[in-house]
Short mmCIF file of C-alpha atoms in Angstrom, two decimals:
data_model
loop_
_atom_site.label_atom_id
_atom_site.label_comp_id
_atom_site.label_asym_id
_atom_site.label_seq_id
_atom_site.Cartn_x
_atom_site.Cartn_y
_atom_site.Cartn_z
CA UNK U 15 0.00 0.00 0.00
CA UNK U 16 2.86 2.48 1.11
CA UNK U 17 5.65 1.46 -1.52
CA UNK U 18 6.41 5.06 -2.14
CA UNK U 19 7.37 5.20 1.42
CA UNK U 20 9.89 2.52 1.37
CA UNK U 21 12.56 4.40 0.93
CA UNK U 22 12.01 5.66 4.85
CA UNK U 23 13.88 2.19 5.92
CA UNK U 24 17.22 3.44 6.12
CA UNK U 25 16.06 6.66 7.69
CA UNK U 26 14.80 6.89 10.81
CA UNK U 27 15.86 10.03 11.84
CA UNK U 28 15.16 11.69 8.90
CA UNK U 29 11.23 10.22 9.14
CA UNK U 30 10.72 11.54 12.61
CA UNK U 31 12.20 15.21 12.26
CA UNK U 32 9.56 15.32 9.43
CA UNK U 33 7.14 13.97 11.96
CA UNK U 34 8.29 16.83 14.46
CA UNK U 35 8.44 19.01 11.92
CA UNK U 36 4.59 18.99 10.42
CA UNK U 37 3.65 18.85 14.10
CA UNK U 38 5.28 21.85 14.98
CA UNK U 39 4.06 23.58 12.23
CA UNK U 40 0.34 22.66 12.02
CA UNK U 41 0.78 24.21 15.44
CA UNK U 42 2.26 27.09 14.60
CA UNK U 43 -0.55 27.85 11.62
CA UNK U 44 -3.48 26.38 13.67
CA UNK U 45 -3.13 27.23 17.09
CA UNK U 46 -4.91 30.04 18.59
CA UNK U 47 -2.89 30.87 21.75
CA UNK U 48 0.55 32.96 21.38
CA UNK U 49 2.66 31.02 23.57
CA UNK U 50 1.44 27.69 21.54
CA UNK U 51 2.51 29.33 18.34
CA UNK U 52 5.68 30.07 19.65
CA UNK U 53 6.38 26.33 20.70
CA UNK U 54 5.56 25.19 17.52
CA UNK U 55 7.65 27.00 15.83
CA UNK U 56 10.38 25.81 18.54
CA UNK U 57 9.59 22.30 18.11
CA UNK U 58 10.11 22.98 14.02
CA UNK U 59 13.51 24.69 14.45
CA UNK U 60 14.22 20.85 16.48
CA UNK U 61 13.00 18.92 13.82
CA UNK U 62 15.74 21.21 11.67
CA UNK U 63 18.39 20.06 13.88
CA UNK U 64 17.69 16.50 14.14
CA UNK U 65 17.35 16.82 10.19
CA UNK U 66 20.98 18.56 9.87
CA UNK U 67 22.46 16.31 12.59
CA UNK U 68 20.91 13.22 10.78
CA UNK U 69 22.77 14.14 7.47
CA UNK U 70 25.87 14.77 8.77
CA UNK U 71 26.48 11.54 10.42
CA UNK U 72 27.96 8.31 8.95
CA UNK U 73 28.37 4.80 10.21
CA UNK U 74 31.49 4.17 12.17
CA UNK U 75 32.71 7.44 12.65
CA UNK U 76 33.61 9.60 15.42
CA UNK U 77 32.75 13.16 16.26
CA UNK U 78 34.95 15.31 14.61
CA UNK U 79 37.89 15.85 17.30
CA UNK U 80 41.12 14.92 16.32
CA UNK U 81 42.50 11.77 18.38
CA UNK U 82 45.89 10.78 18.17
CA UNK U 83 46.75 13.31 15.03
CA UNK U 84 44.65 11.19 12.88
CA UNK U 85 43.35 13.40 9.83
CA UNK U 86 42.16 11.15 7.61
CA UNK U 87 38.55 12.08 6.13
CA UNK U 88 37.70 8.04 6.99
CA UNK U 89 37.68 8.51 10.82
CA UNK U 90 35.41 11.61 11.68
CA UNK U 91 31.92 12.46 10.68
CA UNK U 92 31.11 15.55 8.42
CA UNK U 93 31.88 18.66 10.57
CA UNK U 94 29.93 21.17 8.34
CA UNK U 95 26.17 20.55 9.50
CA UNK U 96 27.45 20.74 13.40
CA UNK U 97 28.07 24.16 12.70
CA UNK U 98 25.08 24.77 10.83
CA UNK U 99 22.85 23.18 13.53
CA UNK U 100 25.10 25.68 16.13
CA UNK U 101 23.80 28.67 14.20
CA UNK U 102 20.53 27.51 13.75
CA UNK U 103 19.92 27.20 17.56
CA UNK U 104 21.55 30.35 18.22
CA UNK U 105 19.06 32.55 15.78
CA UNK U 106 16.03 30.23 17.67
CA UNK U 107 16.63 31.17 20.49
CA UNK U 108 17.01 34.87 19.56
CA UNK U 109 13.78 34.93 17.75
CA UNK U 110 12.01 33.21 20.34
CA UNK U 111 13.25 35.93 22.91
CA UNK U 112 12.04 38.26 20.46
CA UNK U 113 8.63 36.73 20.31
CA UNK U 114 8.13 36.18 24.06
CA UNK U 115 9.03 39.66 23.99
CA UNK U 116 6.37 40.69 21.94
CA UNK U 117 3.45 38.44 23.24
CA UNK U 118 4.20 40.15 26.56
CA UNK U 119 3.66 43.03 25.25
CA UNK U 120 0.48 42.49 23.38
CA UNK U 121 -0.66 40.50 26.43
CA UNK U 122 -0.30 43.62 28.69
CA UNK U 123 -2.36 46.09 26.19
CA UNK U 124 -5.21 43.45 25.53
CA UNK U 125 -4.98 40.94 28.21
CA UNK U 126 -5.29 37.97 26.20
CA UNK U 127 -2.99 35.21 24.62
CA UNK U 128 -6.13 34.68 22.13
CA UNK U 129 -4.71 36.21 18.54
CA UNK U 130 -8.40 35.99 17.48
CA UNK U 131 -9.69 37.49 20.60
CA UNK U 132 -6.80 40.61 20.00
CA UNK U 133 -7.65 41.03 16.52
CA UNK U 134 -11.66 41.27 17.32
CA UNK U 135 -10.43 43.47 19.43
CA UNK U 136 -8.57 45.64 16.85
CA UNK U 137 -11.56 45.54 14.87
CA UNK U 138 -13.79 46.76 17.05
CA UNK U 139 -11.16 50.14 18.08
CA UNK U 140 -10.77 50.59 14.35
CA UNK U 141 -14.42 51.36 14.02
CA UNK N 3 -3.10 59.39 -34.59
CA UNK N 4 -3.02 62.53 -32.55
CA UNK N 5 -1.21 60.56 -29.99
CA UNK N 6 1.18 59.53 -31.99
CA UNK N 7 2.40 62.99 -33.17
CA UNK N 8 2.16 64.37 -29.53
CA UNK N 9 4.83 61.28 -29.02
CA UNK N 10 6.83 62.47 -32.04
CA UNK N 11 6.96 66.28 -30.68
CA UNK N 12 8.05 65.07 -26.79
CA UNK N 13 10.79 62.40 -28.62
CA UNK N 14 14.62 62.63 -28.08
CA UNK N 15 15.31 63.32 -31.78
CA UNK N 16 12.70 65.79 -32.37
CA UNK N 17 14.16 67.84 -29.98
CA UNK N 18 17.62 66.82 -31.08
CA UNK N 19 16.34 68.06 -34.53
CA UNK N 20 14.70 70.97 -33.41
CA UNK N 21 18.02 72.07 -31.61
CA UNK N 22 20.11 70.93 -34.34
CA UNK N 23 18.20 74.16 -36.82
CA UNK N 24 17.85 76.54 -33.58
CA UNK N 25 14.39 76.28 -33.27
CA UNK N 26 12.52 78.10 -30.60
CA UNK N 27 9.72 75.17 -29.05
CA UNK N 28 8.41 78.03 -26.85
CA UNK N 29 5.46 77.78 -29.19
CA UNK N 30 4.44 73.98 -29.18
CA UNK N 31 5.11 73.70 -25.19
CA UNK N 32 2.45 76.96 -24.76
CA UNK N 33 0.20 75.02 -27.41
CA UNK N 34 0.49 71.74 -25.37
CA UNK N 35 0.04 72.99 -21.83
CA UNK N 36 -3.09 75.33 -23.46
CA UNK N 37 -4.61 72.09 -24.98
CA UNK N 38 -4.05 69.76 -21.62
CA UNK N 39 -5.02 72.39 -18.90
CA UNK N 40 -8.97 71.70 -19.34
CA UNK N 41 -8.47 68.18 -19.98
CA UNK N 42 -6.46 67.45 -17.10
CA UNK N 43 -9.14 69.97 -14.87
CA UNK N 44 -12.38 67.94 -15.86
CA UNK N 45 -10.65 64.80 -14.93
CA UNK N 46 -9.85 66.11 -11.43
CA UNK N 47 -13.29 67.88 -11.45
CA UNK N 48 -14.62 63.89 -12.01
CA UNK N 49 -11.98 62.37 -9.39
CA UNK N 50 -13.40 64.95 -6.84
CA UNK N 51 -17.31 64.29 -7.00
CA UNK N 52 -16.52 60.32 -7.27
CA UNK N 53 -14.49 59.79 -3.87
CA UNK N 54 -17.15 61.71 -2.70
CA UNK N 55 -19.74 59.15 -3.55
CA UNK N 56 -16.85 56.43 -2.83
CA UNK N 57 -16.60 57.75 1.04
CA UNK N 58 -20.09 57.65 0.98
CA UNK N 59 -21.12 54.10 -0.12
CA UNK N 60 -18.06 52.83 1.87
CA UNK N 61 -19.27 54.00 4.94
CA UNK N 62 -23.21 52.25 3.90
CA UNK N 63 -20.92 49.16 2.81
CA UNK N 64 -19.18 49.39 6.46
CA UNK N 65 -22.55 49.52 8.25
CA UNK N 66 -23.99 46.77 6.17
CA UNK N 67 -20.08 44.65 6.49
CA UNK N 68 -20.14 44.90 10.21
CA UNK N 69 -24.03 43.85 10.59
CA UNK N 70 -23.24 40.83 8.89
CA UNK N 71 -20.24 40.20 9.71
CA UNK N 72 -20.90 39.77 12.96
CA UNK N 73 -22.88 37.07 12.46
CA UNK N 74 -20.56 35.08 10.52
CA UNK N 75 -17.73 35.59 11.94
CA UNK N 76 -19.40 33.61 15.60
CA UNK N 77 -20.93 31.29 13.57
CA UNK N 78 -17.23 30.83 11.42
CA UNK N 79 -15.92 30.81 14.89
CA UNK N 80 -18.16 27.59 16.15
CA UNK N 81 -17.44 25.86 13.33
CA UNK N 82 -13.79 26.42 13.40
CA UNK N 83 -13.27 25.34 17.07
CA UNK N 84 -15.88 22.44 16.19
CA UNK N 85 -13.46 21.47 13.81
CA UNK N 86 -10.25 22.61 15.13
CA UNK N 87 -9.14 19.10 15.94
CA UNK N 88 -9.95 17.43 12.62
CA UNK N 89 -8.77 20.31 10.66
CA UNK N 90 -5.11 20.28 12.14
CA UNK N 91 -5.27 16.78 11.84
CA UNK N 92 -5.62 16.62 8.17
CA UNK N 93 -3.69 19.57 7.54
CA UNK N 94 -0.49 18.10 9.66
CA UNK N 95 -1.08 14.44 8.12
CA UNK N 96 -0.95 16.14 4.26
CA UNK N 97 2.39 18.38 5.39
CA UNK N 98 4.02 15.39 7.07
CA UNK N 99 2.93 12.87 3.83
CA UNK N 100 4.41 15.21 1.56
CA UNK N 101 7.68 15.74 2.93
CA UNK N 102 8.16 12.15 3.60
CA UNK N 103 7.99 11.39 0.19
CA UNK N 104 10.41 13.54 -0.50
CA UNK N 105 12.58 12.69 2.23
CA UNK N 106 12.30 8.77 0.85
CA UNK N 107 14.12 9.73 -2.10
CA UNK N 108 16.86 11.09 -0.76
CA UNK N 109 20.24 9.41 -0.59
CA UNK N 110 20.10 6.65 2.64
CA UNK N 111 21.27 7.80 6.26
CA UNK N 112 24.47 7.49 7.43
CA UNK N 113 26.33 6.32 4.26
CA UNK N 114 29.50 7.85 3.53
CA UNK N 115 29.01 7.76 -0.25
CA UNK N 116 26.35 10.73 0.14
CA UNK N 117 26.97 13.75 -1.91
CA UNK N 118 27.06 15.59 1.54
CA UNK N 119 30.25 14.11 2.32
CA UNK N 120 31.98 16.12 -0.34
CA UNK N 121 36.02 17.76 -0.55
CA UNK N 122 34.67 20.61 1.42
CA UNK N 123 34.50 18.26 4.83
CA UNK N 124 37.47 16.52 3.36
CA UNK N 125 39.43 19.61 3.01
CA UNK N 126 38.22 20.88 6.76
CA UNK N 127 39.20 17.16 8.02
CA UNK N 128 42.12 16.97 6.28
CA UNK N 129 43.85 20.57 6.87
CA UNK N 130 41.79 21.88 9.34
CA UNK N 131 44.08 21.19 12.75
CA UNK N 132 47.11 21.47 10.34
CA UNK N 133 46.24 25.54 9.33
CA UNK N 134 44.14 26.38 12.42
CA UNK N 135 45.44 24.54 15.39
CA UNK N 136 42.52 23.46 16.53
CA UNK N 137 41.86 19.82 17.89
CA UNK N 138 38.11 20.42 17.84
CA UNK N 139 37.31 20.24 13.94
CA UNK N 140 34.22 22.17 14.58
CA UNK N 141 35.59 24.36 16.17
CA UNK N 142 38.40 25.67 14.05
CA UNK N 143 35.47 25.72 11.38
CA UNK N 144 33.21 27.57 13.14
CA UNK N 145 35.91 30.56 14.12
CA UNK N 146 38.64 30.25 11.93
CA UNK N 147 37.15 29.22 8.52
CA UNK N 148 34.09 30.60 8.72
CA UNK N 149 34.59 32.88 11.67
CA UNK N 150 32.03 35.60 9.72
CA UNK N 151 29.23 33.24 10.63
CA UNK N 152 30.05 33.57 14.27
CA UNK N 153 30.77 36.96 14.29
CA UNK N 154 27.06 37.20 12.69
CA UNK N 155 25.50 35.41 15.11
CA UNK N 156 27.44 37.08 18.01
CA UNK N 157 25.42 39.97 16.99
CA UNK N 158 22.06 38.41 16.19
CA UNK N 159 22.17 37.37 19.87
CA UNK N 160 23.20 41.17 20.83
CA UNK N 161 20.46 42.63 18.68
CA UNK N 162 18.01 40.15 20.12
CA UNK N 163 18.91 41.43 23.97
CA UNK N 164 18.90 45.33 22.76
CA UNK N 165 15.25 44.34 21.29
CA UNK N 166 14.05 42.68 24.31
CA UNK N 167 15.20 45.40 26.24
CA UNK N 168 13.16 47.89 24.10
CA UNK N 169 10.61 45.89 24.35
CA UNK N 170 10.11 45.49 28.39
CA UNK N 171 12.06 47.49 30.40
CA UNK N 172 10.50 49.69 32.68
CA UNK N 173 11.77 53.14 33.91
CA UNK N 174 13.01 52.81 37.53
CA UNK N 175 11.66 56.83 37.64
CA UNK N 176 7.92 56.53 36.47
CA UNK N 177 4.44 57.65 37.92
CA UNK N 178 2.66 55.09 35.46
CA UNK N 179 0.77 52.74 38.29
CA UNK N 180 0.66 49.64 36.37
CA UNK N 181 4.65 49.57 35.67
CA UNK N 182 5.39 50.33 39.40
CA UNK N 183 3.14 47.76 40.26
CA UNK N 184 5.04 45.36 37.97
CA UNK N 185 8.13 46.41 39.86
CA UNK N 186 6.73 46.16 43.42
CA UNK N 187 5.33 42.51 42.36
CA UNK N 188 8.37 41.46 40.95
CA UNK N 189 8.63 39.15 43.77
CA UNK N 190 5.32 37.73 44.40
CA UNK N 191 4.80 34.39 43.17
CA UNK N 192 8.41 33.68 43.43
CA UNK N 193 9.72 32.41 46.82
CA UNK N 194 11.27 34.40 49.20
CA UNK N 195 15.01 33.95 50.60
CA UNK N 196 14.22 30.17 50.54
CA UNK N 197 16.59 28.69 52.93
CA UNK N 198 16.85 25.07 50.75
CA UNK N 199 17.26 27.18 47.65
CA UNK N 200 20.08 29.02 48.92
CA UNK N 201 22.60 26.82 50.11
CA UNK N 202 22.16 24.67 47.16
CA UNK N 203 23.04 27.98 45.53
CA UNK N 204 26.12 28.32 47.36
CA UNK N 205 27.39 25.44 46.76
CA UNK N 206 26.53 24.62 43.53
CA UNK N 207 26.82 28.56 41.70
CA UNK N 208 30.36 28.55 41.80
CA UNK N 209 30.73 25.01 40.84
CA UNK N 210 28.79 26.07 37.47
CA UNK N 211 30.17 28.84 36.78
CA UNK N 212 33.65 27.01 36.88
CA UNK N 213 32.86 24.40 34.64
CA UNK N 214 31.38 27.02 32.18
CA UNK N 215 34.35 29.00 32.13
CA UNK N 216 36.52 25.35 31.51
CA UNK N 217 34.47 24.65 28.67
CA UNK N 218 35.06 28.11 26.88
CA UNK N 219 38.49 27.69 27.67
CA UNK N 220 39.02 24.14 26.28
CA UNK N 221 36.81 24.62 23.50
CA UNK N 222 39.56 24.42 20.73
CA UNK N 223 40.65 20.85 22.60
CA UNK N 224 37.42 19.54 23.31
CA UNK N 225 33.74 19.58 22.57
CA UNK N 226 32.80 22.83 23.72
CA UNK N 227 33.27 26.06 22.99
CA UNK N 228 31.85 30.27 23.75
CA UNK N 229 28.46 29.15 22.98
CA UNK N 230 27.90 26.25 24.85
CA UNK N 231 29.76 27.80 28.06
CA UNK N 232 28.32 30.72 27.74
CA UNK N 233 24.85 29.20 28.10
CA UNK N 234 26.60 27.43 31.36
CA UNK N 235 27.89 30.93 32.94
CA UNK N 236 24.80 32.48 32.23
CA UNK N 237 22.60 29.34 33.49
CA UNK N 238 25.29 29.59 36.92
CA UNK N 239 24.20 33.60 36.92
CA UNK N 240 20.21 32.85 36.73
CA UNK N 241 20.38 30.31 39.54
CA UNK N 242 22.51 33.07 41.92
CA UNK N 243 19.52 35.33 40.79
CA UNK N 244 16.46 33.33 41.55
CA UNK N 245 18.41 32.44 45.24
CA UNK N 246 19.63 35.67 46.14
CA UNK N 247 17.31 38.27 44.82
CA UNK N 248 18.59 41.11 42.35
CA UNK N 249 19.65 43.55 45.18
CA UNK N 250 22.95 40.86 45.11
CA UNK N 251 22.78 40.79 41.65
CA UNK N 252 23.01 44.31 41.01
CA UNK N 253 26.20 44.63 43.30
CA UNK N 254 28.23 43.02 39.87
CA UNK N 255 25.99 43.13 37.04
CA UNK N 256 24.15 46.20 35.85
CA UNK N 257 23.18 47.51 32.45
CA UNK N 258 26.51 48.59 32.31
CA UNK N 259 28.23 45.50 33.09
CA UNK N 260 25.95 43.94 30.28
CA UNK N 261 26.52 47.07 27.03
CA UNK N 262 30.48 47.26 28.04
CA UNK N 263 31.48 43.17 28.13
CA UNK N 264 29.08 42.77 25.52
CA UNK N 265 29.81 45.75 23.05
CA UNK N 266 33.70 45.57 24.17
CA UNK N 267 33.73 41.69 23.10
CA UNK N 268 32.10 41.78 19.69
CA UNK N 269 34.76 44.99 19.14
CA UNK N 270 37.60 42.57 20.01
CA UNK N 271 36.20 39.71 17.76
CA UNK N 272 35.81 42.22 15.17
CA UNK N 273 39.04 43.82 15.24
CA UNK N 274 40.87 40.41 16.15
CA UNK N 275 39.11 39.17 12.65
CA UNK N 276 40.21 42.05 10.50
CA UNK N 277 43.66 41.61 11.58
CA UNK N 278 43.33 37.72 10.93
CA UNK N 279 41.71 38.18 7.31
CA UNK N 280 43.49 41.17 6.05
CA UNK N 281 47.23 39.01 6.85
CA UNK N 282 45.50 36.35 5.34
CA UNK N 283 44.43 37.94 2.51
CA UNK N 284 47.55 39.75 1.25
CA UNK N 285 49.74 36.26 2.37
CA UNK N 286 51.20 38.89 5.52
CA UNK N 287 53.10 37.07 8.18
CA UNK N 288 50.69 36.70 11.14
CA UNK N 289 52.02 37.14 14.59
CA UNK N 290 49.32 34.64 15.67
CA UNK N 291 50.67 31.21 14.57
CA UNK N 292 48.40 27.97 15.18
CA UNK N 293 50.70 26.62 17.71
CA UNK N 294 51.06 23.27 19.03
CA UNK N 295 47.86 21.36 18.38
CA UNK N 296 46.16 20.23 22.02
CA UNK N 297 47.78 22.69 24.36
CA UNK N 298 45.85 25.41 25.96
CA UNK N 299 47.18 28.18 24.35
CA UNK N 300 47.19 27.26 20.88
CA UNK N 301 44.82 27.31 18.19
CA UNK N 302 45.49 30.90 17.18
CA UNK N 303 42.53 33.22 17.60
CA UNK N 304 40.33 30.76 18.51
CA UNK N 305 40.81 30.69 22.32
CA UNK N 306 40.30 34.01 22.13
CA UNK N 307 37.52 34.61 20.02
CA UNK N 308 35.73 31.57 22.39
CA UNK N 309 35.92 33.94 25.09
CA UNK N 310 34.67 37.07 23.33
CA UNK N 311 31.64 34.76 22.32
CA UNK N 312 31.00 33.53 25.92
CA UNK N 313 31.04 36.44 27.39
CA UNK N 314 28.60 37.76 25.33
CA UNK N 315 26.28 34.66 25.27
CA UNK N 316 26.35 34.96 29.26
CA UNK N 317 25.82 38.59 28.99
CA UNK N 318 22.51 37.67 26.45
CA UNK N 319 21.44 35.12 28.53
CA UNK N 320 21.04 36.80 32.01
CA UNK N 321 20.08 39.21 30.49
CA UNK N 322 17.00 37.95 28.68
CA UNK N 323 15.99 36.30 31.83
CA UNK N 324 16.35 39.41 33.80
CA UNK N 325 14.31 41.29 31.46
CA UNK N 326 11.52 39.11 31.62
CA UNK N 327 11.65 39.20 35.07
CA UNK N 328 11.62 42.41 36.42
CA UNK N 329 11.79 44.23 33.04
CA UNK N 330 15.14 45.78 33.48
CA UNK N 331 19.23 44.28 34.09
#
């Protein structure tokens, strides 16, 4: 029934950061509540990582840190999505900041979390 | 036809002609502006009386909107949160099929023929702790290779505080009742000089705080580095905080503390950079060799630049916490 899906096999990790990642983001779209938007977009910025992490890592390797002056492109994983994944988290968590930030903000002028509730509000000052 | 001419009078080589025999055009620009003036009147003339009627009918429309509206939007509203469930369902099912078919077509996990694995890992593998010095391969990428990134996201981080802080803090000096109330309240639902809280404090501040500042310091030699112990230091800072109260806090770390380590950091990485880039770039002998790989002070600029970053990651990260909690450093 699933053949097209039979390529997932041999990737695990890959299959459940897309899990993690429509999760996060059906919460981020559908979700009325601030806060709740702002963890699903967190838990889609994880689903990123584990997606980075997942490519960067081959069988039988170690992390790359040199042991015993061995630099042979055979013994270490590839280094380049570590540091990808590094500035990834750092820009999440300064957008999240950023957000909370915000949602504080909005929460003190119309004391609700509800982004329907605040823009019923803004309707109704408009008029 | 008409048009065409008028386009023929205004064109580059008319005018090229007409200055070519000496021509005087004061003529055909009085003709033109004598023949457009009523045109372009009526049509304002028209403009005027139709907003007019446009104001008029939007405001009807508005009335008639808003009646209705009303309506639909609580009856949208119960159908939507009847819904909500199945909705997100579906639409996270269709998101999460889609990408996984995509994602089965891409090359298996963990093989080390993938076209990720290409000569740009080799090349970091290979020569990396031979040019930079550094043990910790990601490392010497991260700040030597591409130590731009960093510097970048050094200042995203920096930016993000300085945001925050526009964002929330609250004048120490206002009369606004509501933000002195914040301040009063600041410790309300948080408990007071908690006697269990404190001595774990004591012992256990300083014992973070050390092993953050060993990780930024070993971070060319081991896994580590100035973002992961500056997280540490700044976790170490947070816990002193909640124990102690900011009265304490305030004794070492003020909005000063926070604009001068941060501001004077990011000026050292930037400096230390140009220096590193503009020897590198015209093949200048660098006083800053790589040094024996696996000692402490090796690794170039990349000790360093670790603690430049930490400092300002434990700057950003007390920092954010403090200014959600009491709105101010």
């Amino acid at each position: 029934m699933l053949e097209f899906l039979s390529g997932l096999n041999d990737k695990p990790f890959e299959a459940v950061a897309i899990i993690l990642f429509g999760i996060g983001f059906t919460t981020l779209f559908l979700h009325p509540n601030l806060i709740k938007k702002i963890m699903g977009l967190n838990i889609m910025d994880t689903a990123v990582y584990l997606f980075l992490a997942a490519k960067g890592f081959i069988y039988g390797r170690k992390a790359p840190i040199v042991v015993d002056g061995v630099t042979s492109m055979e013994a270490y994983i590839n280094p380049i999505p570590s540091g990808l994944v590094l500035t990834g988290i750092v820009v999440s968590v300064s957008v999240t900041a950023v957000m909370l930030a915000l949602t504080v903000r909005l929460y003190r002028r119309y004391h609700t979390l509800d982004i329907d509730e605040i823009l019923k509000i803004i309707r109704k000052e408009g008029n | 036809m008409s048009k065409i001419r008028r386009d023929y009078e205004n064109s580059l080589w008319r005018k090229l002609v007409r200055f070519v025999y000496g021509e005087n055009d004061s003529f055909h620009e009085k003709a033109g502006y004598d023949i457009e003036h009523p045109e372009t009147e009526k049509r304002k003339e028209e403009t005027f009386f139709e907003e007019v009627d446009y104001t008029k009918k939007k405001k009807e429309s508005d009335k008639f909107f808003a009646k209705y509206s009303a309506i639909a939007e609580k009856r949208g509203e119960k159908v939507y949160n009847h819904f909500y469930k199945f909705l997100a369902a579906i639409t996270c099912f269709s998101i999460i099929m889609i990408l996984l078919v995509t994602v089965a077509k891409l090359p298996s996990f963990g093989n080390p023929d993938n076209p990720v694995n290409n000569e740009v890992s080799e090349r970091y593998i290979e020569q990396g702790l031979e040019e930079t010095g550094a043990v910790n391969i990601v490392a010497g990428m991260i700040l030597d290779y591409r130590a731009f990134d960093t510097l970048g996201e050094s200042h995203v981080l920096f930016i993000a505080c300085v945001c925050v802080m526009i964002l929330l803090r609250l004048d120490k000096e206002t009369n606004d009742p509501e933000k002195l109330k914040a301040l009063e309240n600041d410790r309300d639902f948080e408990p007071k000089n908690e006697a269990i809280l404190q001595h774990a404090a004591k012992i256990l501040v300083p014992v973070i705080i050390l092993f953050g500042i060993y990780i930024v310091l070993n971070g060319h030699i081991s896994p580590g580095g100035g973002f992961a112990g500056g997280a540490i230091i700044g976790s170490g800072l947070i816990l002193y905080l909640n124990a102690f109260g900011f009265k304490k806090t305030e004794m070492f770390f003020t909005t000063k503390t926070f604009s001068v380590v941060s501001v004077s950091s990011l000026l050292f990485y930037s400096l230390s950079k140009t220096y590193s880039f503009f020897t590198g770039a015209n093949d200048l002998h660098s006083i800053i060799g790589p040094g024996t790989p696996g000692a402490i002070l090796s690794a170039g600029l990349i000790l360093p630049l670790n603690i430049a970053v930490g400092a300002v990651v434990a700057c950003t990260m007390y920092g954010f916490y403090a200014l959600f909690r009491k709105g101010g450093i």
